[in-house]
PDB file of C-alpha atoms in Angstrom:
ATOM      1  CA  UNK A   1       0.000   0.000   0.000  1.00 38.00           C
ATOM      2  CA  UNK A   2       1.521   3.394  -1.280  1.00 44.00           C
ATOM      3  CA  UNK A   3       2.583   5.332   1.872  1.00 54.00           C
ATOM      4  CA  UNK A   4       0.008   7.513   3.252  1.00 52.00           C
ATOM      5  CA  UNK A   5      -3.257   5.549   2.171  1.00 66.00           C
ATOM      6  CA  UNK A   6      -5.322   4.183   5.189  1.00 71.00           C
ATOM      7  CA  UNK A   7      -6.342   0.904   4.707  1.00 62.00           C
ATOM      8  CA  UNK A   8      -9.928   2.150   7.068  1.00 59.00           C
ATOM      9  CA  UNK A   9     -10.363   4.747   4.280  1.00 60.00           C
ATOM     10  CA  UNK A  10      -9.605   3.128   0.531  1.00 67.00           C
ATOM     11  CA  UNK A  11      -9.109  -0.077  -0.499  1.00 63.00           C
ATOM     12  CA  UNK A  12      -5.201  -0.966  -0.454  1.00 60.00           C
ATOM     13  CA  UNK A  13      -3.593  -2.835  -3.959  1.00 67.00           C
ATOM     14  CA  UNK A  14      -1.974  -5.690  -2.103  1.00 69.00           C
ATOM     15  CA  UNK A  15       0.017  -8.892  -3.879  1.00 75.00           C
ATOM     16  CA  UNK A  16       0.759 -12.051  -3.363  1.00 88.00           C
ATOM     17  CA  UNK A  17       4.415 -10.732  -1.804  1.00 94.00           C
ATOM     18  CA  UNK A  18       3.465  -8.225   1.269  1.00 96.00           C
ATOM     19  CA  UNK A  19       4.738  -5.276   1.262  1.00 96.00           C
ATOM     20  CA  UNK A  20       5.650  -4.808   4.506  1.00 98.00           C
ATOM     21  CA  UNK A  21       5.780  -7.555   7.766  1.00 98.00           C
ATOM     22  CA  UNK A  22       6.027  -6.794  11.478  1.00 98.00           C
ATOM     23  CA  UNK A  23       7.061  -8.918  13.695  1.00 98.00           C
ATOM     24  CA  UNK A  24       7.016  -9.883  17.296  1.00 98.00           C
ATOM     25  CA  UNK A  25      10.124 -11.489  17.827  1.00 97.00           C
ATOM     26  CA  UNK A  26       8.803 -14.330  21.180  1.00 96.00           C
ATOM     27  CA  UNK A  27      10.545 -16.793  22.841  1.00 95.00           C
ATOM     28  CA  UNK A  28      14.263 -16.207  22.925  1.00 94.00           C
ATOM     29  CA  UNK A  29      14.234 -16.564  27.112  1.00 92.00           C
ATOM     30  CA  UNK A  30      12.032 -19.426  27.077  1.00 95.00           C
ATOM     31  CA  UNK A  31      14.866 -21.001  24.289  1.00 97.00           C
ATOM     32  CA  UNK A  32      17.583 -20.305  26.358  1.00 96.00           C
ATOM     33  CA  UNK A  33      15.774 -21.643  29.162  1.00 95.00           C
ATOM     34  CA  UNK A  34      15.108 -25.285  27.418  1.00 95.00           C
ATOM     35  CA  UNK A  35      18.578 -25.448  26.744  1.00 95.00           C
ATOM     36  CA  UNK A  36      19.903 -24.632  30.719  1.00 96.00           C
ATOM     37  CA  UNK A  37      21.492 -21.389  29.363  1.00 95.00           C
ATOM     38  CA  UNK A  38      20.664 -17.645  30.520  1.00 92.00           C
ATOM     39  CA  UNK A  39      17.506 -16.206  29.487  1.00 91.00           C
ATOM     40  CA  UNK A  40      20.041 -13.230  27.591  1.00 92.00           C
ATOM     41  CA  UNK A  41      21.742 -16.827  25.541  1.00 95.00           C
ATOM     42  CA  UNK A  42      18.662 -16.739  23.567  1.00 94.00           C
ATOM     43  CA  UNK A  43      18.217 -12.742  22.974  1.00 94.00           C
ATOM     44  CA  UNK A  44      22.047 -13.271  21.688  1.00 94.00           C
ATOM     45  CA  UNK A  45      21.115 -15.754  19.206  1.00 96.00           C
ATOM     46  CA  UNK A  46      18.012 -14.055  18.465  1.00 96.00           C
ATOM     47  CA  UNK A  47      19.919 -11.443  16.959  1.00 95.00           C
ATOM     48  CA  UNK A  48      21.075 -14.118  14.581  1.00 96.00           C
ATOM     49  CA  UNK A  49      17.962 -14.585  13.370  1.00 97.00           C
ATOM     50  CA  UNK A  50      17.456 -10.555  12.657  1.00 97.00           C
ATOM     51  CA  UNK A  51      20.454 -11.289  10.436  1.00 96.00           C
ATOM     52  CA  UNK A  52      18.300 -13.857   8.496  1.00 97.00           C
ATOM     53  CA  UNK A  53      14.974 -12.545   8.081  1.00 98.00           C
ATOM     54  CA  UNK A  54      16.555  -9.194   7.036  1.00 98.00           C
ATOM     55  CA  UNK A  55      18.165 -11.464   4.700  1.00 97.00           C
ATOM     56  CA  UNK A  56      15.192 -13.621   3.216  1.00 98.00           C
ATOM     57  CA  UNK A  57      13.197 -10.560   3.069  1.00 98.00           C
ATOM     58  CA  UNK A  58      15.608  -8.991   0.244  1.00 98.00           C
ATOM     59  CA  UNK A  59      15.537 -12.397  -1.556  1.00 97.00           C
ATOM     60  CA  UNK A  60      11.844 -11.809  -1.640  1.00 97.00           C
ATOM     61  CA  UNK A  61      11.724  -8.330  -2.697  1.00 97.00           C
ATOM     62  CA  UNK A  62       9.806  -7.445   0.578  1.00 98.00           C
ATOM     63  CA  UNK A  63      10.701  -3.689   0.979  1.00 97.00           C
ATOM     64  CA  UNK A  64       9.655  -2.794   4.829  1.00 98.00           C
ATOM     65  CA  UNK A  65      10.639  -5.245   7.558  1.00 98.00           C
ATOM     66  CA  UNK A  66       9.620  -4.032  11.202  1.00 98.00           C
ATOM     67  CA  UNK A  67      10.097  -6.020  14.372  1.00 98.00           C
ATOM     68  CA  UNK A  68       9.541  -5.294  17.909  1.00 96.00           C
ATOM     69  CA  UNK A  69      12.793  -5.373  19.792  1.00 91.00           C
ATOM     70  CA  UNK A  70      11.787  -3.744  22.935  1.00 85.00           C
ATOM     71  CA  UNK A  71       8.595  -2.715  24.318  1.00 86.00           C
ATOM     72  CA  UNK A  72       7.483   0.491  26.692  1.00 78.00           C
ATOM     73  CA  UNK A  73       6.137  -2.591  29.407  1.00 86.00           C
ATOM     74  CA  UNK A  74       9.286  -4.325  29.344  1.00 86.00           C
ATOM     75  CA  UNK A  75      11.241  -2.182  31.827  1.00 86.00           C
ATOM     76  CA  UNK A  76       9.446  -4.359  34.073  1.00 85.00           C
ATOM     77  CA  UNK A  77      11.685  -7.086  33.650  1.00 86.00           C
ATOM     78  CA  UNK A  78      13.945  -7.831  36.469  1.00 87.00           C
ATOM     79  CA  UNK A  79      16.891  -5.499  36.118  1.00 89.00           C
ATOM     80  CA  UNK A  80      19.682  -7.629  35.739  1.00 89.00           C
ATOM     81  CA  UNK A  81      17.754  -9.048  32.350  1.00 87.00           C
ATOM     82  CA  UNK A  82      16.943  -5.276  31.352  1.00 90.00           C
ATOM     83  CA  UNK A  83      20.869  -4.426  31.794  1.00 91.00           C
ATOM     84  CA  UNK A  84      21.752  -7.152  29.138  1.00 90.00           C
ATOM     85  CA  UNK A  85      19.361  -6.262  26.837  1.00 91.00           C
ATOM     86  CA  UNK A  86      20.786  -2.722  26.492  1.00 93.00           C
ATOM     87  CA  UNK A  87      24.383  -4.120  26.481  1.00 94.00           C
ATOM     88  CA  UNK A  88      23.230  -6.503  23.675  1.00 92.00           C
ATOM     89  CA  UNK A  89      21.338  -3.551  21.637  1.00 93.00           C
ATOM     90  CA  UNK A  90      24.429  -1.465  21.744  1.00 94.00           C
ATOM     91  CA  UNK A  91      26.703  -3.703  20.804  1.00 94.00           C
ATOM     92  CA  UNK A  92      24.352  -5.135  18.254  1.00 94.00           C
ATOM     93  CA  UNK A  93      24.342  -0.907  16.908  1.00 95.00           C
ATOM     94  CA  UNK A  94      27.511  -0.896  16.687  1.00 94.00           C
ATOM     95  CA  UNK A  95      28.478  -3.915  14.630  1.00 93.00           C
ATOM     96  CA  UNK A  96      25.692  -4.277  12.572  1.00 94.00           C
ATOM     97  CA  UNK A  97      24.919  -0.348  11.448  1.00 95.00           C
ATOM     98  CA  UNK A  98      27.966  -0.610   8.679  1.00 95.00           C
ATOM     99  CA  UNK A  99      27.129  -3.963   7.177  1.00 96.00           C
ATOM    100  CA  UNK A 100      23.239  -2.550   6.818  1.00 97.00           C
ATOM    101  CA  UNK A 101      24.792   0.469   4.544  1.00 98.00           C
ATOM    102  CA  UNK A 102      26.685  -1.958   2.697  1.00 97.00           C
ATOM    103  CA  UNK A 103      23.911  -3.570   2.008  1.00 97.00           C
ATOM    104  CA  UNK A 104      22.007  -0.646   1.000  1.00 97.00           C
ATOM    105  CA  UNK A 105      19.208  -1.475   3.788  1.00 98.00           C
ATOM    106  CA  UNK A 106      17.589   2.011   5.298  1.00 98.00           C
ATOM    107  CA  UNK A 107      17.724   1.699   9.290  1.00 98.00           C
ATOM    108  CA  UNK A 108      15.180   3.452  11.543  1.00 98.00           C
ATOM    109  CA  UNK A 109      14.115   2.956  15.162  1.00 97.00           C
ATOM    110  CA  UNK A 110      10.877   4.332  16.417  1.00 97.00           C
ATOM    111  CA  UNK A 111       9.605   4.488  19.991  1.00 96.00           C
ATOM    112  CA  UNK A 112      10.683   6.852  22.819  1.00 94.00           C
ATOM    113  CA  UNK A 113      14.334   6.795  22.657  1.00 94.00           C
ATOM    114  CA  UNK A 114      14.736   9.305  25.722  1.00 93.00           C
ATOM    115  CA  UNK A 115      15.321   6.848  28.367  1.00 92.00           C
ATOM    116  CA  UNK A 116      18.132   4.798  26.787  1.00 93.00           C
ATOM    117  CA  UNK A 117      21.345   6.170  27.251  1.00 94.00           C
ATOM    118  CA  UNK A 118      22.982   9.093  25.677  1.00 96.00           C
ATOM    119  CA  UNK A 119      25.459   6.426  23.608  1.00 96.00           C
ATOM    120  CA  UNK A 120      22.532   4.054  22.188  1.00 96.00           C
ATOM    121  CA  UNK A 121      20.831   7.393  21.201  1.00 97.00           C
ATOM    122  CA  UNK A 122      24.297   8.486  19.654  1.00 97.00           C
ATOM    123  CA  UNK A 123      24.187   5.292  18.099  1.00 97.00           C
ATOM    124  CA  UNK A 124      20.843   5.523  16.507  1.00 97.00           C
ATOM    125  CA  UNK A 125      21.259   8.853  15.020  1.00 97.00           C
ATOM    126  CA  UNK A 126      24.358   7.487  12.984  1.00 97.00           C
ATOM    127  CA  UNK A 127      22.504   4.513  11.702  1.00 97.00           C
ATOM    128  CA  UNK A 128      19.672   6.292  10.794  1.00 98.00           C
ATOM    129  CA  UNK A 129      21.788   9.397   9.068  1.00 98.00           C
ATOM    130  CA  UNK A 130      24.273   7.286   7.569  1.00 98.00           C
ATOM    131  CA  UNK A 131      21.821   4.530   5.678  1.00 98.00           C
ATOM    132  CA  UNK A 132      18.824   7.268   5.245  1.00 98.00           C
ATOM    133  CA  UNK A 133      19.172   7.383   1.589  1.00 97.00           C
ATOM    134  CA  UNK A 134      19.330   3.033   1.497  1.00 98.00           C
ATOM    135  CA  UNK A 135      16.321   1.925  -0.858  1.00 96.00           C
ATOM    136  CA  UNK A 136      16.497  -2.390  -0.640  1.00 97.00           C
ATOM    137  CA  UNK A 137      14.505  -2.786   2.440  1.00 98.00           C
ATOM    138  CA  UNK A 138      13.386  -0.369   5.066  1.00 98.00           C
ATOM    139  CA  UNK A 139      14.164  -1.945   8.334  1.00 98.00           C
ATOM    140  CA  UNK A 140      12.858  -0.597  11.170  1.00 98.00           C
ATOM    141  CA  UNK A 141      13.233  -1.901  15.173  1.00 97.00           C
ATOM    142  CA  UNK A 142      10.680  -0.645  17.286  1.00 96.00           C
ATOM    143  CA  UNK A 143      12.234   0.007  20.842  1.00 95.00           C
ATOM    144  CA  UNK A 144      10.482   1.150  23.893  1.00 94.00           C
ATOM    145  CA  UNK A 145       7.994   1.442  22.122  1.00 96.00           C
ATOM    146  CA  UNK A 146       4.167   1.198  22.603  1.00 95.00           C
ATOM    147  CA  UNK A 147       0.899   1.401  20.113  1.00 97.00           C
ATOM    148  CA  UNK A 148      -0.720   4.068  22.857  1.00 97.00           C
ATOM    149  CA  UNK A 149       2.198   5.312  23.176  1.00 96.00           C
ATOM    150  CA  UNK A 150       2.311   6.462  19.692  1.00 98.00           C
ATOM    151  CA  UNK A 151      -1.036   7.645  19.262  1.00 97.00           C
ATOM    152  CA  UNK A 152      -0.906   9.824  22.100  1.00 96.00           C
ATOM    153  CA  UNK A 153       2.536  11.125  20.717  1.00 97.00           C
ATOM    154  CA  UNK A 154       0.966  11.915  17.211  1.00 95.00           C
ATOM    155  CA  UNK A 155      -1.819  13.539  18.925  1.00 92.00           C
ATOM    156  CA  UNK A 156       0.416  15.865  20.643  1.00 92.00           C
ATOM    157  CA  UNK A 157       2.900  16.989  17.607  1.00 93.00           C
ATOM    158  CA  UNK A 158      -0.740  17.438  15.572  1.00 90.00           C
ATOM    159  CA  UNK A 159      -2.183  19.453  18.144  1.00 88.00           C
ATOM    160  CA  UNK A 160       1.119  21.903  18.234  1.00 89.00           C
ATOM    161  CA  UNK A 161       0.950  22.136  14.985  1.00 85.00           C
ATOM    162  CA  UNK A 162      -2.393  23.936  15.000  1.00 75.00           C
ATOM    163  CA  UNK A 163      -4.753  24.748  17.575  1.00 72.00           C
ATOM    164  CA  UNK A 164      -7.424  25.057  15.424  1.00 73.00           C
ATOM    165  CA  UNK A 165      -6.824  21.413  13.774  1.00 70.00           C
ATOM    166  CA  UNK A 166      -7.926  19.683  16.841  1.00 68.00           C
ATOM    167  CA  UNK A 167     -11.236  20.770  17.014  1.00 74.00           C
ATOM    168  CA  UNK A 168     -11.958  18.794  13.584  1.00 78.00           C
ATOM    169  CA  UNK A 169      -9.384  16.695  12.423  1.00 84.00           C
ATOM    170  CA  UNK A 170      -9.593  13.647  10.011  1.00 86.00           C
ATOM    171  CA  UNK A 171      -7.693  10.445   9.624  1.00 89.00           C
ATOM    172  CA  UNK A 172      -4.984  11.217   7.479  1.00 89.00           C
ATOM    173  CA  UNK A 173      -4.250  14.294   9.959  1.00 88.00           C
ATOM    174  CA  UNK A 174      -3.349  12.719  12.564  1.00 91.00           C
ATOM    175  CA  UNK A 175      -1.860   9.622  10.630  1.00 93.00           C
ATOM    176  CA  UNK A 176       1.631  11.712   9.440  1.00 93.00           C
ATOM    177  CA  UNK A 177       2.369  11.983  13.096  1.00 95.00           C
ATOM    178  CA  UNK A 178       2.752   8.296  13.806  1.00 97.00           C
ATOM    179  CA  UNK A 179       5.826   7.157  14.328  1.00 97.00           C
ATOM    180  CA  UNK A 180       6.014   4.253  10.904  1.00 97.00           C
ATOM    181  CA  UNK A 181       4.358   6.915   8.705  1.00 96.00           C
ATOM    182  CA  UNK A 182       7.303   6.885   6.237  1.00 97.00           C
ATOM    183  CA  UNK A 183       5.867   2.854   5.904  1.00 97.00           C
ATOM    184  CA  UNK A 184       2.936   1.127   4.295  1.00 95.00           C
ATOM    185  CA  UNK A 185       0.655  -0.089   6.576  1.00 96.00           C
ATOM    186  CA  UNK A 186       1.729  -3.962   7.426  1.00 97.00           C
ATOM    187  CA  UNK A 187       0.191  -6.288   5.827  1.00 96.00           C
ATOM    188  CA  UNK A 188       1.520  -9.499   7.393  1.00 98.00           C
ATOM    189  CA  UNK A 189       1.965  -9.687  11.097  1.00 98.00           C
ATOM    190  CA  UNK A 190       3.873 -12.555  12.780  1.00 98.00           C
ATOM    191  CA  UNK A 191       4.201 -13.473  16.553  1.00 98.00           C
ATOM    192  CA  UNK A 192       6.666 -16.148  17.366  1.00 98.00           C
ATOM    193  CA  UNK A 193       6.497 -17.659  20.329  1.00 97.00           C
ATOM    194  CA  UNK A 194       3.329 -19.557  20.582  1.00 97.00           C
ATOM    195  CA  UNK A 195       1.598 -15.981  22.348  1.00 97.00           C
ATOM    196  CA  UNK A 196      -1.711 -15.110  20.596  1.00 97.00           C
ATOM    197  CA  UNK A 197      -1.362 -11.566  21.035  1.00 96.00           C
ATOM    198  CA  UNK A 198      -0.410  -7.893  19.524  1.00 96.00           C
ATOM    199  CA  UNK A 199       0.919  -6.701  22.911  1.00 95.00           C
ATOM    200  CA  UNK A 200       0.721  -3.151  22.349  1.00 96.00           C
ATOM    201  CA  UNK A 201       2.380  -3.329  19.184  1.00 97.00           C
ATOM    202  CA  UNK A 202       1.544  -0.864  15.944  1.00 98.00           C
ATOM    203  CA  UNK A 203      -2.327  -0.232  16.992  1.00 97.00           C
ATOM    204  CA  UNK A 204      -2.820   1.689  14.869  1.00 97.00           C
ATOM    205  CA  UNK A 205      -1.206   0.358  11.904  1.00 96.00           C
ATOM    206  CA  UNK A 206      -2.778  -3.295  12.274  1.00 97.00           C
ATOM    207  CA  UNK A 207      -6.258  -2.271  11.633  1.00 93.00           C
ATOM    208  CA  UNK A 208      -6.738  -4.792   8.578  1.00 93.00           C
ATOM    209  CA  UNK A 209      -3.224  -6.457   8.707  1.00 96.00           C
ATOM    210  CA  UNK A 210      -3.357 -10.276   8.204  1.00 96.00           C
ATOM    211  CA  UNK A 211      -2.067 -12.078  11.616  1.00 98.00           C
ATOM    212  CA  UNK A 212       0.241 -14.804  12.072  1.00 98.00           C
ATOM    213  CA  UNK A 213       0.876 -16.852  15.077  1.00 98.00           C
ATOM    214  CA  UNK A 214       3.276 -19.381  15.686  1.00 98.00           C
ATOM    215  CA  UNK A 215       4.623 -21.686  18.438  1.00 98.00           C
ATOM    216  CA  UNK A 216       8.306 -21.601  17.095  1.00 98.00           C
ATOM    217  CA  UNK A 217      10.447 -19.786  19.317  1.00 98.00           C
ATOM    218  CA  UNK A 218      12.003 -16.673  18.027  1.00 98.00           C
ATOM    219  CA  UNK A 219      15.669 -18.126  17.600  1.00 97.00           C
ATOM    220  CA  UNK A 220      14.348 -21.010  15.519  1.00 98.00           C
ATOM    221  CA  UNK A 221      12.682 -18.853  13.508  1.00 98.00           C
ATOM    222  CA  UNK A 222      13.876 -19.319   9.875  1.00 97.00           C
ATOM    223  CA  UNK A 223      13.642 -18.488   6.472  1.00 97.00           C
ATOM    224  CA  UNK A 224      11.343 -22.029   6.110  1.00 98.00           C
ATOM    225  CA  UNK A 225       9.399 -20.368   9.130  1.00 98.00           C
ATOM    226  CA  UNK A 226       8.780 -17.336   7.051  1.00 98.00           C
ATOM    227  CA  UNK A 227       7.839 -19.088   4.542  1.00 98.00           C
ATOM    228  CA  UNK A 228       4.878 -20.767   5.578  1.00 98.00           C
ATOM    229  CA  UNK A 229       3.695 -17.775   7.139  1.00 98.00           C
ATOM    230  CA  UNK A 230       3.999 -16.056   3.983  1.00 98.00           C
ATOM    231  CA  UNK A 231       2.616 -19.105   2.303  1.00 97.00           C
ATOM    232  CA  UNK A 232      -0.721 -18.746   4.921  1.00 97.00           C
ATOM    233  CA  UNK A 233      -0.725 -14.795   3.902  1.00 95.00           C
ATOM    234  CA  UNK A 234      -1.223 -15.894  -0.008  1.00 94.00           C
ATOM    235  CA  UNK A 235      -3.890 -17.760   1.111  1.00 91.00           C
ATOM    236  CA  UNK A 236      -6.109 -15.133   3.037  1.00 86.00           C
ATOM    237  CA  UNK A 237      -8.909 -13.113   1.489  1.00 71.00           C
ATOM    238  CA  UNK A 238      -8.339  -9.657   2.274  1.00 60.00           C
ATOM    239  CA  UNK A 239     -11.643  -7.813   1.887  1.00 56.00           C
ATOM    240  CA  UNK A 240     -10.875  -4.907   3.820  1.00 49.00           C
ATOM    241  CA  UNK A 241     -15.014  -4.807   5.197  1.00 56.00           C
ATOM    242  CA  UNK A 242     -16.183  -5.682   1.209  1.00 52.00           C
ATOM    243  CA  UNK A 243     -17.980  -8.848   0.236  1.00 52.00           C
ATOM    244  CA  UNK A 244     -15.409 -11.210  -2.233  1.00 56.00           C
ATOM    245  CA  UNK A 245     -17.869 -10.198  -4.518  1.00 59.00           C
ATOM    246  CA  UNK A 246     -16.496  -6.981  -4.682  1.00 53.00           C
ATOM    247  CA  UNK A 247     -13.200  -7.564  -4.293  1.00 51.00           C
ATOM    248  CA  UNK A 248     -13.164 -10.006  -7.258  1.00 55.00           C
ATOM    249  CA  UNK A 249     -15.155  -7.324  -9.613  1.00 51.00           C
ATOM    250  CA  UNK A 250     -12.143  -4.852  -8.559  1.00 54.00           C
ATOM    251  CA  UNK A 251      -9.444  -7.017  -9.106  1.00 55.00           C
TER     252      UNK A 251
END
């Protein structure tokens, strides 16, 4: 779906390929956990697994690729967990930021980035500057994020904008404040993990996204994995609140 377009408001072209997938990357404690290793084992190899889904995605011609890293609830984690993660994410920035660009892969993070620290920020900025101009796959990481979040967030920037706007706004006005508004809208959502479901994730966004669940664990989650759920995708109707009726007449 051309950026833009609401999927509540026009009827999206969609394919056979989607355009865009989000993902909720579940499970890489609990696979650490089967195998007697430290919960932060299995975020380590998860990161693995970034490498190839970023990498099956190009093969596929699959141009936005969002996953959910890190959300706004999970500062409730013990602290000792919450300390690795941010280790892991920086290091993670700072290896894998030049092999993106040489890849020509665009890399964005949304979410509120205030309360990581001032060198993850730093870190961020960089990636985001230096592959900004990248056009083989968008790939975005949502971190500390949150779906409310980000409507309340695009409700303020709208509302500074104009304070007569407010008073009568439409869709599409408050829509170029979200935080993915450079992106299509998803259509093909995945949760690994065996969790059925969105857990504050893209609220918004997901209004008419086709959802995937699966019990394989995050880590084991490979290009055979994505597959099949792009295999299930092809076979969906997507009617977008038409009758197939309709949808075959347009198509």
């Amino acid at each position: 779906m051309p950026q833009g377009l609401s999927s509540t408001r026009e009827i999206p072209e969609t394919g056979s390929i989607p355009k865009h997938i989000a993902i909720i990357m579940d499970g890489n404690g609990r696979w650490a956990q089967t195998r007697y290793m430290p919960r932060i084992a299995g975020h380590k190899q998860g990161v693995e697994t970034v490498r190839g889904i970023i990498k099956s995605c190009i093969e596929r011609n699959i141009p936005y690729l969002t996953l959910f890293a890190f959300s706004s609830e999970n500062w409730r984690r013990p602290t000792d967990e919450v300390t690795s993660l941010m280790q892991l994410f920086l290091g993670a920035l700072e290896q894998e930021i030049s092999r993106l660009h040489e890849n020509g892969i665009c890399f964005k993070v949304i979410g509120e980035l205030s309360k990581f620290e001032p060198k993850i920020i730093e870190c961020i900025r960089i990636g985001e500057q230096l592959t900004a101009e990248n056009k083989r796959l968008t790939f975005t990481i949502a971190a500390n994020y949150g779906g409310r979040w980000d409507i309340m967030q695009a409700v303020r920037k709208m509302m500074a904008q104009s304070t007569e706007l407010p008073l009568n706004f439409e869709e599409e006005n408050l829509a170029q404040y979200l935080a993915l508004s450079y992106a299509p809208e998803p259509d093909l959502f995945i949760r690994t993990g065996g969790e059925y479901r969105i857990s504050n994730f893209l609220l918004w966004q997901l209004a008419y996204t086709e959802l995937y669940f699966t019990d394989t664990l995050w880590p084991d989650f490979d290009e055979h994995e994505l597959e099949r759920a792009i295999q299930s995708y092809q076979q969906r109707e997507r009617r977008f609140g038409c009758t197939s009726e309709q949808i075959q007449v347009a198509g």
